Coordinates of N, CA and C in Angstrom, one line a residue:
Chain A
X1130 N 28.7 7.3 -87.8 CA 29.7 8.6 -87.0 C 30.8 9.8 -87.8
X1131 N 30.5 10.8 -88.5 CA 31.4 11.7 -87.7 C 31.9 12.4 -86.8
X1132 N 34.1 12.1 -86.7 CA 34.7 12.2 -85.5 C 36.0 12.6 -87.1
X1133 N 36.8 13.2 -85.5 CA 38.1 14.5 -86.5 C 38.5 13.7 -85.6
X1134 N 40.4 13.0 -86.2 CA 41.3 12.5 -85.3 C 42.4 13.2 -85.5
X1135 N 43.0 13.4 -85.0 CA 44.6 14.8 -84.2 C 45.3 13.3 -82.9
X1136 N 46.1 12.5 -83.8 CA 46.5 11.3 -82.9 C 47.7 12.4 -82.4
X1137 N 48.3 13.3 -82.8 CA 49.7 14.0 -81.6 C 48.8 15.3 -80.9
X1138 N 49.1 15.1 -80.2 CA 48.8 15.8 -79.1 C 50.2 17.3 -78.9
X1139 N 51.0 17.1 -78.5 CA 52.2 18.2 -79.3 C 52.9 17.6 -80.4
X1140 N 53.8 18.6 -81.1 CA 54.8 17.8 -81.9 C 55.7 19.9 -81.7
X1141 N 56.7 18.3 -81.4 CA 58.3 19.6 -80.6 C 59.7 19.8 -82.4
X1142 N 59.3 20.5 -83.4 CA 60.5 20.7 -84.5 C 61.3 21.6 -84.0
X1143 N 61.9 21.7 -85.1 CA 64.0 23.1 -85.0 C 62.8 24.1 -85.8
X1144 N 63.5 25.0 -85.8 CA 63.0 26.0 -86.3 C 64.2 26.1 -88.2
X1145 N 63.4 25.8 -89.6 CA 64.1 25.6 -90.2 C 63.8 24.0 -91.2
X1146 N 62.8 22.3 -90.1 CA 62.4 21.1 -90.2 C 61.0 21.6 -90.6
X1147 N 61.0 20.4 -91.5 CA 59.8 19.7 -92.1 C 58.5 19.6 -90.6
X1148 N 57.1 20.6 -91.1 CA 56.1 20.3 -90.0 C 55.3 18.9 -90.5
X1149 N 54.7 17.9 -90.6 CA 53.9 17.6 -90.7 C 52.7 17.2 -89.4
X1150 N 51.0 17.7 -89.7 CA 50.2 17.9 -88.4 C 49.3 16.6 -89.0
X1151 N 49.8 15.8 -88.4 CA 48.2 14.1 -87.9 C 46.8 14.6 -88.6
X1152 N 45.9 14.4 -89.2 CA 44.5 14.8 -89.1 C 43.7 14.0 -90.4
X1153 N 43.3 12.5 -89.2 CA 41.7 11.8 -90.4 C 40.5 11.8 -89.9
X1154 N 39.9 11.8 -90.9 CA 38.8 11.8 -90.4 C 37.5 10.9 -90.6
X1155 N 36.3 10.9 -90.4 CA 35.1 9.6 -90.2 C 33.4 10.3 -90.8
X1156 N 34.0 10.0 -92.5 CA 32.6 10.1 -92.6 C 31.8 9.9 -94.0
X1157 N 30.4 10.2 -94.1 CA 30.5 9.4 -94.9 C 30.5 9.4 -96.0
X1158 N 30.0 10.6 -96.1 CA 29.4 10.9 -97.9 C 31.5 12.5 -97.8
X1159 N 30.7 13.3 -98.3 CA 31.0 13.8 -98.9 C 31.6 15.6 -97.7
X1160 N 33.1 15.1 -97.2 CA 32.7 16.3 -96.0 C 33.8 18.1 -96.5
X1161 N 34.0 18.8 -96.0 CA 34.9 19.9 -95.9 C 35.1 19.7 -94.8
X1162 N 36.4 19.9 -94.8 CA 37.9 19.7 -94.0 C 38.8 21.1 -93.5
X1163 N 38.7 22.2 -92.8 CA 39.3 22.9 -92.7 C 40.8 23.0 -90.9
X1164 N 41.3 23.4 -91.5 CA 42.7 24.3 -90.7 C 42.8 25.2 -89.8
X1165 N 41.7 25.4 -88.1 CA 41.9 26.1 -87.1 C 43.2 27.0 -87.1
X1166 N 43.3 27.6 -86.2 CA 45.2 27.9 -85.4 C 44.8 28.6 -84.7
X1167 N 45.5 28.4 -83.6 CA 45.0 29.4 -82.0 C 46.4 30.2 -81.2
X1168 N 46.8 30.6 -82.0 CA 48.0 31.7 -81.6 C 48.2 32.1 -79.7
X1169 N 49.0 32.0 -79.0 CA 49.4 32.3 -77.8 C 47.9 33.5 -77.7
X1170 N 47.1 33.7 -76.7 CA 46.5 34.8 -75.9 C 45.2 36.0 -77.4
X1171 N 45.5 34.4 -78.4 CA 44.6 35.2 -79.6 C 43.3 34.6 -79.5
X1172 N 42.5 34.6 -80.0 CA 40.9 34.1 -80.6 C 41.9 32.6 -82.0
X1173 N 40.8 32.4 -82.4 CA 40.9 30.8 -82.8 C 40.5 31.9 -84.3
X1174 N 41.3 30.8 -85.3 CA 41.1 31.7 -87.0 C 41.8 30.8 -87.5
X1175 N 40.6 30.9 -88.9 CA 40.5 29.9 -90.1 C 42.3 30.4 -90.2
X1176 N 42.8 28.6 -91.2 CA 44.2 28.9 -91.0 C 43.5 28.7 -92.6
X1177 N 43.1 27.0 -93.0 CA 42.9 27.1 -94.4 C 41.3 26.3 -94.7
X1178 N 41.1 25.7 -95.5 CA 40.2 25.1 -95.9 C 39.8 24.0 -96.9
X1179 N 40.1 23.2 -97.4 CA 40.1 21.8 -99.0 C 39.5 22.6 -100.1
X1180 N 38.8 23.9 -99.6 CA 38.3 24.3 -101.1 C 38.9 25.0 -102.1
X1181 N 39.5 25.6 -100.7 CA 40.4 26.9 -101.6 C 41.7 26.3 -102.4
X1182 N 41.6 24.9 -102.2 CA 43.9 23.9 -102.5 C 44.6 26.3 -102.8
X1183 N 44.9 26.6 -101.5 CA 46.0 27.5 -101.5 C 46.3 27.1 -100.3
X1184 N 47.6 27.6 -100.7 CA 48.6 27.6 -99.4 C 48.8 29.3 -98.6
X1185 N 48.8 28.5 -97.2 CA 48.8 30.7 -96.0 C 49.8 30.5 -95.0
X1186 N 50.5 31.4 -94.5 CA 51.5 30.3 -94.6 C 52.1 29.9 -95.0
X1187 N 52.7 29.3 -96.2 CA 53.6 28.5 -95.9 C 52.6 26.8 -96.1
X1188 N 51.8 27.6 -95.7 CA 51.2 25.2 -94.8 C 50.3 25.5 -96.0
X1189 N 50.0 24.4 -96.5 CA 48.9 23.3 -97.4 C 48.2 21.8 -96.8
X1190 N 47.2 21.9 -97.2 CA 46.8 20.0 -96.4 C 45.8 20.1 -97.4
X1191 N 46.2 19.3 -98.0 CA 45.2 18.0 -99.8 C 44.2 17.4 -98.6
X1192 N 43.2 17.2 -99.5 CA 42.4 16.4 -98.1 C 42.7 14.9 -99.4
X1193 N 42.9 13.5 -98.6 CA 42.9 13.1 -99.2 C 42.0 10.7 -98.6
X1194 N 40.4 10.7 -100.2 CA 39.9 11.0 -99.6 C 39.5 9.7 -99.4
X1195 N 40.8 8.4 -100.2 CA 40.8 7.5 -99.6 C 41.6 6.7 -99.1
X1196 N 42.8 7.8 -98.1 CA 42.9 7.4 -96.8 C 42.1 8.5 -95.4
X1197 N 41.1 8.7 -96.5 CA 40.4 9.8 -95.5 C 41.1 10.9 -94.2
X1198 N 42.0 12.0 -95.6 CA 43.2 11.8 -94.1 C 43.2 14.0 -94.9
X1199 N 43.3 14.8 -93.7 CA 43.6 16.4 -94.8 C 45.1 16.6 -93.4
X1200 N 46.6 16.3 -93.8 CA 47.3 16.7 -92.9 C 47.7 17.5 -93.2
X1201 N 48.5 18.9 -92.4 CA 48.7 19.8 -92.5 C 50.2 20.2 -92.8
X1202 N 50.1 20.5 -93.9 CA 52.7 20.2 -94.3 C 53.2 21.8 -94.1
X1203 N 54.2 22.3 -94.0 CA 55.0 22.6 -94.2 C 56.6 22.7 -94.5
X1204 N 56.7 22.7 -95.1 CA 58.5 21.9 -95.5 C 58.9 22.5 -94.5
X1205 N 58.7 24.6 -93.3 CA 59.8 25.0 -92.6 C 60.0 25.5 -92.5
X1206 N 59.9 24.5 -91.1 CA 59.8 25.5 -90.5 C 59.4 27.0 -89.4
X1207 N 58.7 27.7 -88.7 CA 59.4 28.8 -88.1 C 58.3 28.6 -86.9
X1208 N 59.8 30.3 -86.1 CA 58.6 30.4 -84.4 C 58.2 31.0 -84.4
X1209 N 57.2 31.6 -85.4 CA 56.6 32.4 -85.4 C 55.3 30.8 -85.6
X1210 N 54.5 30.0 -85.6 CA 53.9 29.0 -86.4 C 53.6 28.6 -85.5
X1211 N 54.2 28.2 -83.9 CA 53.8 27.9 -82.0 C 52.7 28.0 -82.0
X1212 N 52.1 27.7 -81.7 CA 51.0 27.0 -81.3 C 49.8 26.5 -81.6
X1213 N 47.9 26.0 -81.0 CA 47.6 25.1 -81.6 C 46.9 25.1 -82.5
X1214 N 47.2 23.4 -83.4 CA 46.1 23.7 -84.3 C 44.6 22.4 -84.1
X1215 N 44.2 22.5 -84.8 CA 42.4 21.7 -85.2 C 42.9 21.7 -86.1
X1216 N 42.3 20.9 -86.6 CA 41.5 20.3 -88.1 C 40.1 20.1 -87.5
X1217 N 39.2 20.3 -88.1 CA 37.5 20.6 -88.2 C 37.0 20.0 -89.5
X1218 N 36.0 19.1 -89.7 CA 34.5 19.1 -90.1 C 33.8 19.0 -90.3
X1219 N 33.5 20.1 -91.9 CA 31.7 20.2 -91.6 C 31.7 19.2 -92.7
X1220 N 29.6 18.6 -92.4 CA 28.9 17.4 -93.2 C 28.4 17.8 -94.1
X1221 N 26.7 17.7 -94.3 CA 25.7 17.8 -95.0 C 25.1 18.4 -94.3
X1222 N 25.3 19.2 -92.5 CA 25.1 19.9 -91.8 C 26.0 22.0 -91.9
X1223 N 25.6 22.1 -91.2 CA 26.2 23.3 -90.5 C 27.2 22.9 -89.4
X1224 N 26.7 22.3 -89.4 CA 27.8 22.2 -87.6 C 29.4 21.7 -88.0
X1225 N 30.2 22.1 -87.0 CA 32.2 21.5 -87.3 C 32.3 20.1 -86.5
X1226 N 33.0 19.4 -86.6 CA 33.5 18.6 -86.1 C 34.7 19.2 -85.9
X1227 N 36.2 19.1 -84.3 CA 36.7 19.3 -84.1 C 37.0 18.2 -83.2
X1228 N 38.3 18.2 -83.8 CA 39.5 16.9 -83.1 C 40.2 17.8 -81.8
X1229 N 40.8 16.9 -81.2 CA 41.4 17.5 -79.9 C 42.1 18.4 -80.3
X1230 N 42.9 18.4 -81.4 CA 45.3 19.4 -81.6 C 45.7 18.9 -81.1
X1231 N 46.5 20.2 -82.1 CA 47.3 19.4 -81.9 C 48.6 21.1 -81.6
X1232 N 49.5 21.3 -80.3 CA 50.4 21.4 -80.0 C 51.7 22.2 -81.2
X1233 N 51.8 22.9 -81.2 CA 52.6 22.9 -82.6 C 54.4 23.6 -81.6
X1234 N 55.4 23.4 -81.1 CA 56.3 24.3 -81.0 C 57.2 24.1 -81.8
X1235 N 57.5 25.3 -82.0 CA 58.7 25.2 -83.0 C 59.9 26.2 -82.4
X1236 N 60.7 25.6 -82.4 CA 62.3 25.8 -81.6 C 62.7 26.7 -82.5
X1237 N 64.4 27.3 -81.8 CA 65.3 28.0 -82.4 C 66.1 27.2 -82.8
Chain B
X88 N 35.8 39.3 -93.0 CA 35.3 38.5 -92.3 C 34.8 39.0 -91.0
X89 N 33.4 38.7 -91.0 CA 32.7 39.8 -90.1 C 33.8 40.4 -88.5
X90 N 33.5 41.2 -87.8 CA 33.9 40.9 -86.5 C 32.9 41.0 -85.3
X91 N 34.0 40.1 -84.5 CA 32.5 39.5 -84.1 C 33.7 39.7 -82.3
X92 N 32.2 40.1 -81.6 CA 32.6 40.4 -80.1 C 32.1 40.3 -79.5
X93 N 33.0 39.7 -77.9 CA 31.9 38.4 -77.4 C 32.0 39.5 -76.0
X94 N 30.9 39.8 -75.1 CA 31.4 40.2 -73.5 C 31.1 39.1 -72.6
X95 N 31.0 38.8 -70.9 CA 32.4 38.8 -70.8 C 33.8 38.7 -71.3
X96 N 34.8 39.4 -71.4 CA 35.7 38.0 -71.6 C 36.2 36.7 -70.5
X97 N 36.0 37.3 -69.3 CA 35.7 36.2 -68.3 C 35.8 36.8 -67.1
X98 N 35.5 36.0 -66.4 CA 34.8 36.4 -65.5 C 34.7 35.2 -63.9
X99 N 33.8 35.6 -62.7 CA 34.0 34.4 -61.9 C 32.9 34.5 -61.6
X100 N 32.4 33.0 -60.7 CA 31.6 33.0 -60.2 C 30.9 32.7 -59.4
X101 N 30.1 32.5 -58.6 CA 28.9 32.3 -57.4 C 29.1 30.9 -58.2
X102 N 28.6 29.3 -58.0 CA 27.4 27.7 -58.0 C 26.9 28.7 -57.7
X103 N 25.7 28.2 -58.7 CA 24.3 28.4 -58.3 C 23.9 29.5 -59.0
X104 N 24.1 30.4 -59.8 CA 24.2 31.9 -60.1 C 24.2 31.0 -61.7
X105 N 23.7 32.7 -62.4 CA 23.7 32.8 -63.9 C 24.7 33.8 -65.0
X106 N 25.0 33.6 -65.7 CA 26.0 34.0 -66.7 C 25.3 34.2 -68.2
X107 N 25.3 35.0 -68.0 CA 24.6 35.5 -70.0 C 25.7 36.3 -70.4
X108 N 26.6 35.8 -71.9 CA 27.2 36.1 -72.3 C 26.5 36.8 -73.4
X109 N 27.3 38.0 -74.4 CA 26.6 38.2 -76.0 C 27.4 38.1 -76.2
X110 N 27.8 38.2 -78.2 CA 27.7 37.9 -79.7 C 27.0 39.2 -79.7
X111 N 28.0 39.8 -80.4 CA 27.7 41.3 -81.2 C 28.4 40.7 -82.0
X112 N 27.6 41.3 -83.7 CA 28.5 41.4 -85.2 C 28.7 42.5 -85.7
X113 N 29.4 42.8 -85.9 CA 29.9 44.2 -87.2 C 28.9 44.1 -88.9
X114 N 28.1 42.4 -89.0 CA 27.3 43.1 -90.3 C 26.5 41.1 -90.1
X115 N 25.2 41.5 -90.9 CA 23.9 40.9 -90.6 C 24.6 39.6 -90.8
X116 N 24.2 38.0 -90.4 CA 25.4 37.3 -90.7 C 23.4 36.3 -90.5
X117 N 23.8 35.3 -91.1 CA 22.8 33.8 -91.0 C 22.9 33.0 -90.3
X118 N 24.4 32.4 -89.6 CA 24.4 31.1 -88.7 C 24.9 31.8 -87.4
X119 N 24.7 31.9 -86.5 CA 25.7 32.1 -85.2 C 25.1 30.0 -84.7
X120 N 26.6 30.4 -83.5 CA 26.8 29.4 -82.7 C 27.2 29.4 -81.9
X121 N 26.8 28.2 -80.5 CA 27.5 28.8 -79.4 C 28.4 27.2 -79.2
X122 N 29.4 27.5 -79.1 CA 30.5 26.6 -78.4 C 31.4 26.6 -77.2
X123 N 31.7 25.4 -76.5 CA 32.1 25.2 -75.4 C 33.1 24.3 -75.3
X124 N 34.6 24.7 -75.0 CA 36.1 24.3 -74.8 C 36.1 24.6 -73.1
X125 N 35.9 22.8 -72.8 CA 36.6 22.6 -71.3 C 38.5 22.7 -71.2
X126 N 38.6 23.0 -70.2 CA 40.0 22.8 -69.9 C 40.6 22.0 -70.9
X127 N 41.6 21.7 -71.2 CA 42.7 21.3 -72.2 C 42.1 19.9 -72.5
X128 N 40.4 20.7 -73.7 CA 39.4 20.0 -74.9 C 39.0 20.8 -76.0
X129 N 38.8 20.0 -76.7 CA 38.6 20.2 -78.2 C 37.4 21.0 -77.6
X130 N 36.8 21.8 -78.6 CA 35.5 22.9 -79.1 C 33.8 21.3 -79.2
X131 N 33.4 21.9 -78.6 CA 32.8 21.4 -78.6 C 30.8 22.3 -79.0
X132 N 30.5 21.6 -79.9 CA 28.5 22.9 -79.8 C 27.8 22.5 -79.1
X133 N 28.3 22.9 -79.0 CA 26.1 22.9 -77.9 C 25.0 23.8 -78.3
X134 N 25.0 24.9 -79.2 CA 24.0 25.1 -80.2 C 24.8 25.4 -81.2
X135 N 23.1 25.6 -82.0 CA 22.5 26.8 -83.1 C 21.6 27.8 -82.5
X136 N 22.2 28.7 -83.2 CA 21.2 29.9 -82.1 C 20.4 30.6 -83.5
X137 N 19.4 29.9 -83.5 CA 17.8 30.8 -85.0 C 17.4 32.0 -85.3
X138 N 17.7 33.3 -85.4 CA 16.8 34.0 -85.6 C 15.6 34.4 -85.1
X139 N 14.5 34.8 -84.5 CA 13.0 34.4 -84.0 C 13.4 33.0 -83.6
X140 N 13.4 32.1 -83.9 CA 13.2 30.5 -83.1 C 14.2 30.4 -81.3
X141 N 13.4 29.5 -81.9 CA 13.7 28.2 -80.3 C 15.9 28.1 -81.6
X142 N 16.5 27.6 -79.9 CA 18.3 27.7 -80.9 C 17.2 25.6 -81.5
X143 N 18.8 25.5 -82.0 CA 19.0 23.3 -82.1 C 20.1 23.5 -81.3
X144 N 19.3 22.5 -80.1 CA 20.7 22.0 -79.5 C 20.7 20.3 -79.4
X145 N 22.7 20.5 -79.7 CA 23.0 19.0 -79.2 C 22.9 17.8 -78.6
X146 N 23.2 16.8 -79.1 CA 23.3 16.2 -77.6 C 24.0 16.5 -76.5
X147 N 23.4 15.9 -74.9 CA 23.9 16.4 -74.1 C 23.5 17.9 -73.4
X148 N 23.4 19.0 -74.6 CA 22.7 20.3 -74.5 C 21.5 20.6 -74.0
X149 N 21.3 21.4 -73.0 CA 19.6 20.8 -73.3 C 19.4 23.3 -72.6
X150 N 17.1 23.3 -73.0 CA 17.2 24.2 -73.5 C 17.6 25.6 -71.6
X151 N 17.7 24.1 -71.2 CA 16.6 24.9 -69.6 C 17.8 25.4 -68.5
X152 N 19.8 24.4 -69.5 CA 21.1 24.8 -68.4 C 21.5 26.1 -69.6
X153 N 21.1 26.4 -71.3 CA 21.4 27.2 -71.4 C 20.7 28.0 -72.3
X154 N 19.7 28.6 -71.3 CA 19.0 28.7 -73.4 C 19.6 29.9 -74.0
X155 N 20.1 30.1 -75.1 CA 19.9 30.6 -76.6 C 18.9 31.7 -76.2
X156 N 19.5 33.5 -76.3 CA 18.5 34.3 -77.4 C 19.1 34.8 -78.9
X157 N 17.8 35.0 -79.4 CA 18.9 35.5 -81.0 C 17.6 36.3 -81.5
X158 N 17.6 37.3 -81.3 CA 16.9 38.4 -81.4 C 16.9 39.3 -83.3
X159 N 18.1 38.8 -83.3 CA 18.3 40.1 -84.3 C 19.0 38.8 -85.7
X160 N 19.0 39.5 -86.6 CA 20.9 38.5 -87.3 C 22.8 39.8 -87.1
X161 N 22.7 39.8 -86.1 CA 23.7 40.6 -85.7 C 23.5 40.0 -83.8
X162 N 22.8 39.6 -83.4 CA 23.4 39.9 -81.9 C 23.0 38.0 -81.2
X163 N 23.5 37.6 -80.5 CA 23.2 36.5 -79.0 C 23.2 36.2 -78.4
X164 N 23.0 36.0 -77.3 CA 23.2 35.8 -76.0 C 23.4 34.1 -75.9
X165 N 24.7 33.2 -74.8 CA 23.9 32.7 -74.5 C 24.7 32.4 -72.4
X166 N 23.0 32.1 -71.9 CA 23.2 31.4 -70.7 C 23.8 30.9 -70.2
X167 N 24.3 30.5 -69.4 CA 24.7 29.0 -68.3 C 23.7 29.6 -67.3
X168 N 23.2 28.3 -66.3 CA 22.3 28.9 -65.5 C 22.8 27.6 -64.8
X169 N 22.2 27.9 -63.8 CA 22.5 27.2 -62.0 C 24.0 27.1 -61.9
X170 N 25.7 27.2 -62.1 CA 26.1 26.9 -62.5 C 27.2 25.6 -61.6
X171 N 27.8 25.0 -61.9 CA 28.9 25.0 -60.6 C 30.1 24.4 -61.7
X172 N 31.2 24.4 -60.4 CA 32.4 23.6 -61.5 C 32.3 23.1 -62.6
X173 N 32.0 22.5 -62.7 CA 32.3 21.5 -64.3 C 31.6 22.3 -65.4
X174 N 30.3 23.7 -65.2 CA 31.2 25.0 -66.1 C 32.0 25.4 -66.5
X175 N 32.9 24.9 -66.0 CA 34.9 26.4 -65.5 C 33.9 25.3 -67.9
X176 N 35.1 27.0 -68.4 CA 35.3 26.7 -68.9 C 35.6 28.1 -69.8
X177 N 36.0 28.1 -71.5 CA 35.9 28.6 -72.3 C 34.6 28.3 -73.4
X178 N 33.9 29.7 -73.6 CA 32.6 29.3 -74.1 C 32.3 30.5 -75.2
X179 N 32.0 29.7 -76.7 CA 32.7 30.6 -77.9 C 31.6 31.3 -78.5
X180 N 32.0 31.8 -78.6 CA 30.1 32.4 -80.4 C 30.8 32.1 -81.6
X181 N 30.2 31.7 -82.7 CA 30.7 32.3 -84.1 C 29.8 32.3 -85.3
X182 N 30.3 32.6 -85.9 CA 29.2 33.4 -87.1 C 29.8 32.4 -88.6
X183 N 28.4 32.6 -89.6 CA 29.2 31.3 -91.0 C 28.2 33.8 -91.3
X184 N 28.3 33.8 -92.6 CA 28.0 35.7 -92.8 C 26.8 35.1 -94.1
X185 N 27.4 33.7 -94.5 CA 25.9 32.7 -95.6 C 27.3 31.7 -96.5
X186 N 26.0 31.9 -97.3 CA 26.6 30.7 -99.2 C 27.7 29.7 -97.9
X187 N 28.9 30.1 -98.9 CA 29.8 28.8 -98.5 C 30.9 29.1 -97.6
X188 N 30.7 30.1 -96.9 CA 32.7 30.6 -96.4 C 32.3 29.3 -94.9
X189 N 33.2 30.1 -94.4 CA 33.1 29.9 -92.4 C 32.9 29.6 -91.8
X190 N 32.6 29.6 -90.9 CA 32.8 30.4 -89.4 C 33.7 30.6 -88.8
X191 N 33.7 31.6 -89.0 CA 35.4 32.7 -87.8 C 35.1 33.2 -86.1
X192 N 35.8 33.0 -85.8 CA 35.3 32.9 -83.6 C 35.2 34.4 -83.1
X193 N 34.9 34.3 -82.0 CA 34.8 35.6 -81.2 C 36.3 35.6 -80.6
X194 N 36.4 36.4 -78.6 CA 37.3 35.0 -79.0 C 37.6 34.9 -77.3
X195 N 36.3 34.3 -77.2 CA 35.3 33.4 -76.4 C 35.0 34.5 -74.5
X196 N 34.8 34.0 -73.9 CA 34.6 34.3 -72.7 C 34.5 33.2 -71.6
X197 N 36.1 33.5 -70.9 CA 36.8 32.4 -70.3 C 36.2 32.4 -68.7
X198 N 35.1 31.2 -68.1 CA 33.8 31.6 -67.3 C 35.1 30.5 -66.2
X199 N 34.9 31.0 -64.8 CA 35.9 29.6 -63.6 C 34.6 29.6 -62.3
X200 N 34.2 29.0 -62.5 CA 32.5 28.8 -60.8 C 34.2 28.5 -60.0
X201 N 33.2 28.7 -58.6 CA 34.2 28.3 -57.4 C 32.8 27.4 -56.8

């Protein structure tokens, strides 16, 4: 079965601290993984996808097929990073499977 | 990416009534989808809106409860029928412009049923 697990509902850090939002997936083939972000009172928007291999707003995520993980990382958190983050998987169909989300709080 | 307009942005409805949500895109897109996000939960795909044919529903969702139309490549509607308080959710439209593109989401419709 296809599944995305985000074990942390809430992650709180201070500004300047490193951040890692965990995402593990279950899928038998080669999935495509995404991170979406929802800032307060804004729409859900794509942050990054694993095939792009790029850094967006200082965030990076590497697909680890051995550990079936796609953790989102940023070396120095900023207050404006406070938001809800969703990991999502797309398999061999167009369907997106979302994790339950992690709320990141960055304190000044 | 495509500009997605979803209407209404929110509504409060009486149980037993129906509401139709519209999703308009500023360019032609290959795929349109409807998701539900119940309070405190993640997004769940309701169905894929197919242009010119019946929508493809996910397990647990049926056409009688969530009829969907997609008359062209830029517009779709989702109707929530015979509403009950359990239907109180955010309903989101998303699109893929084609090929290997990711999905992009509208602002959502926050629906409350009394």
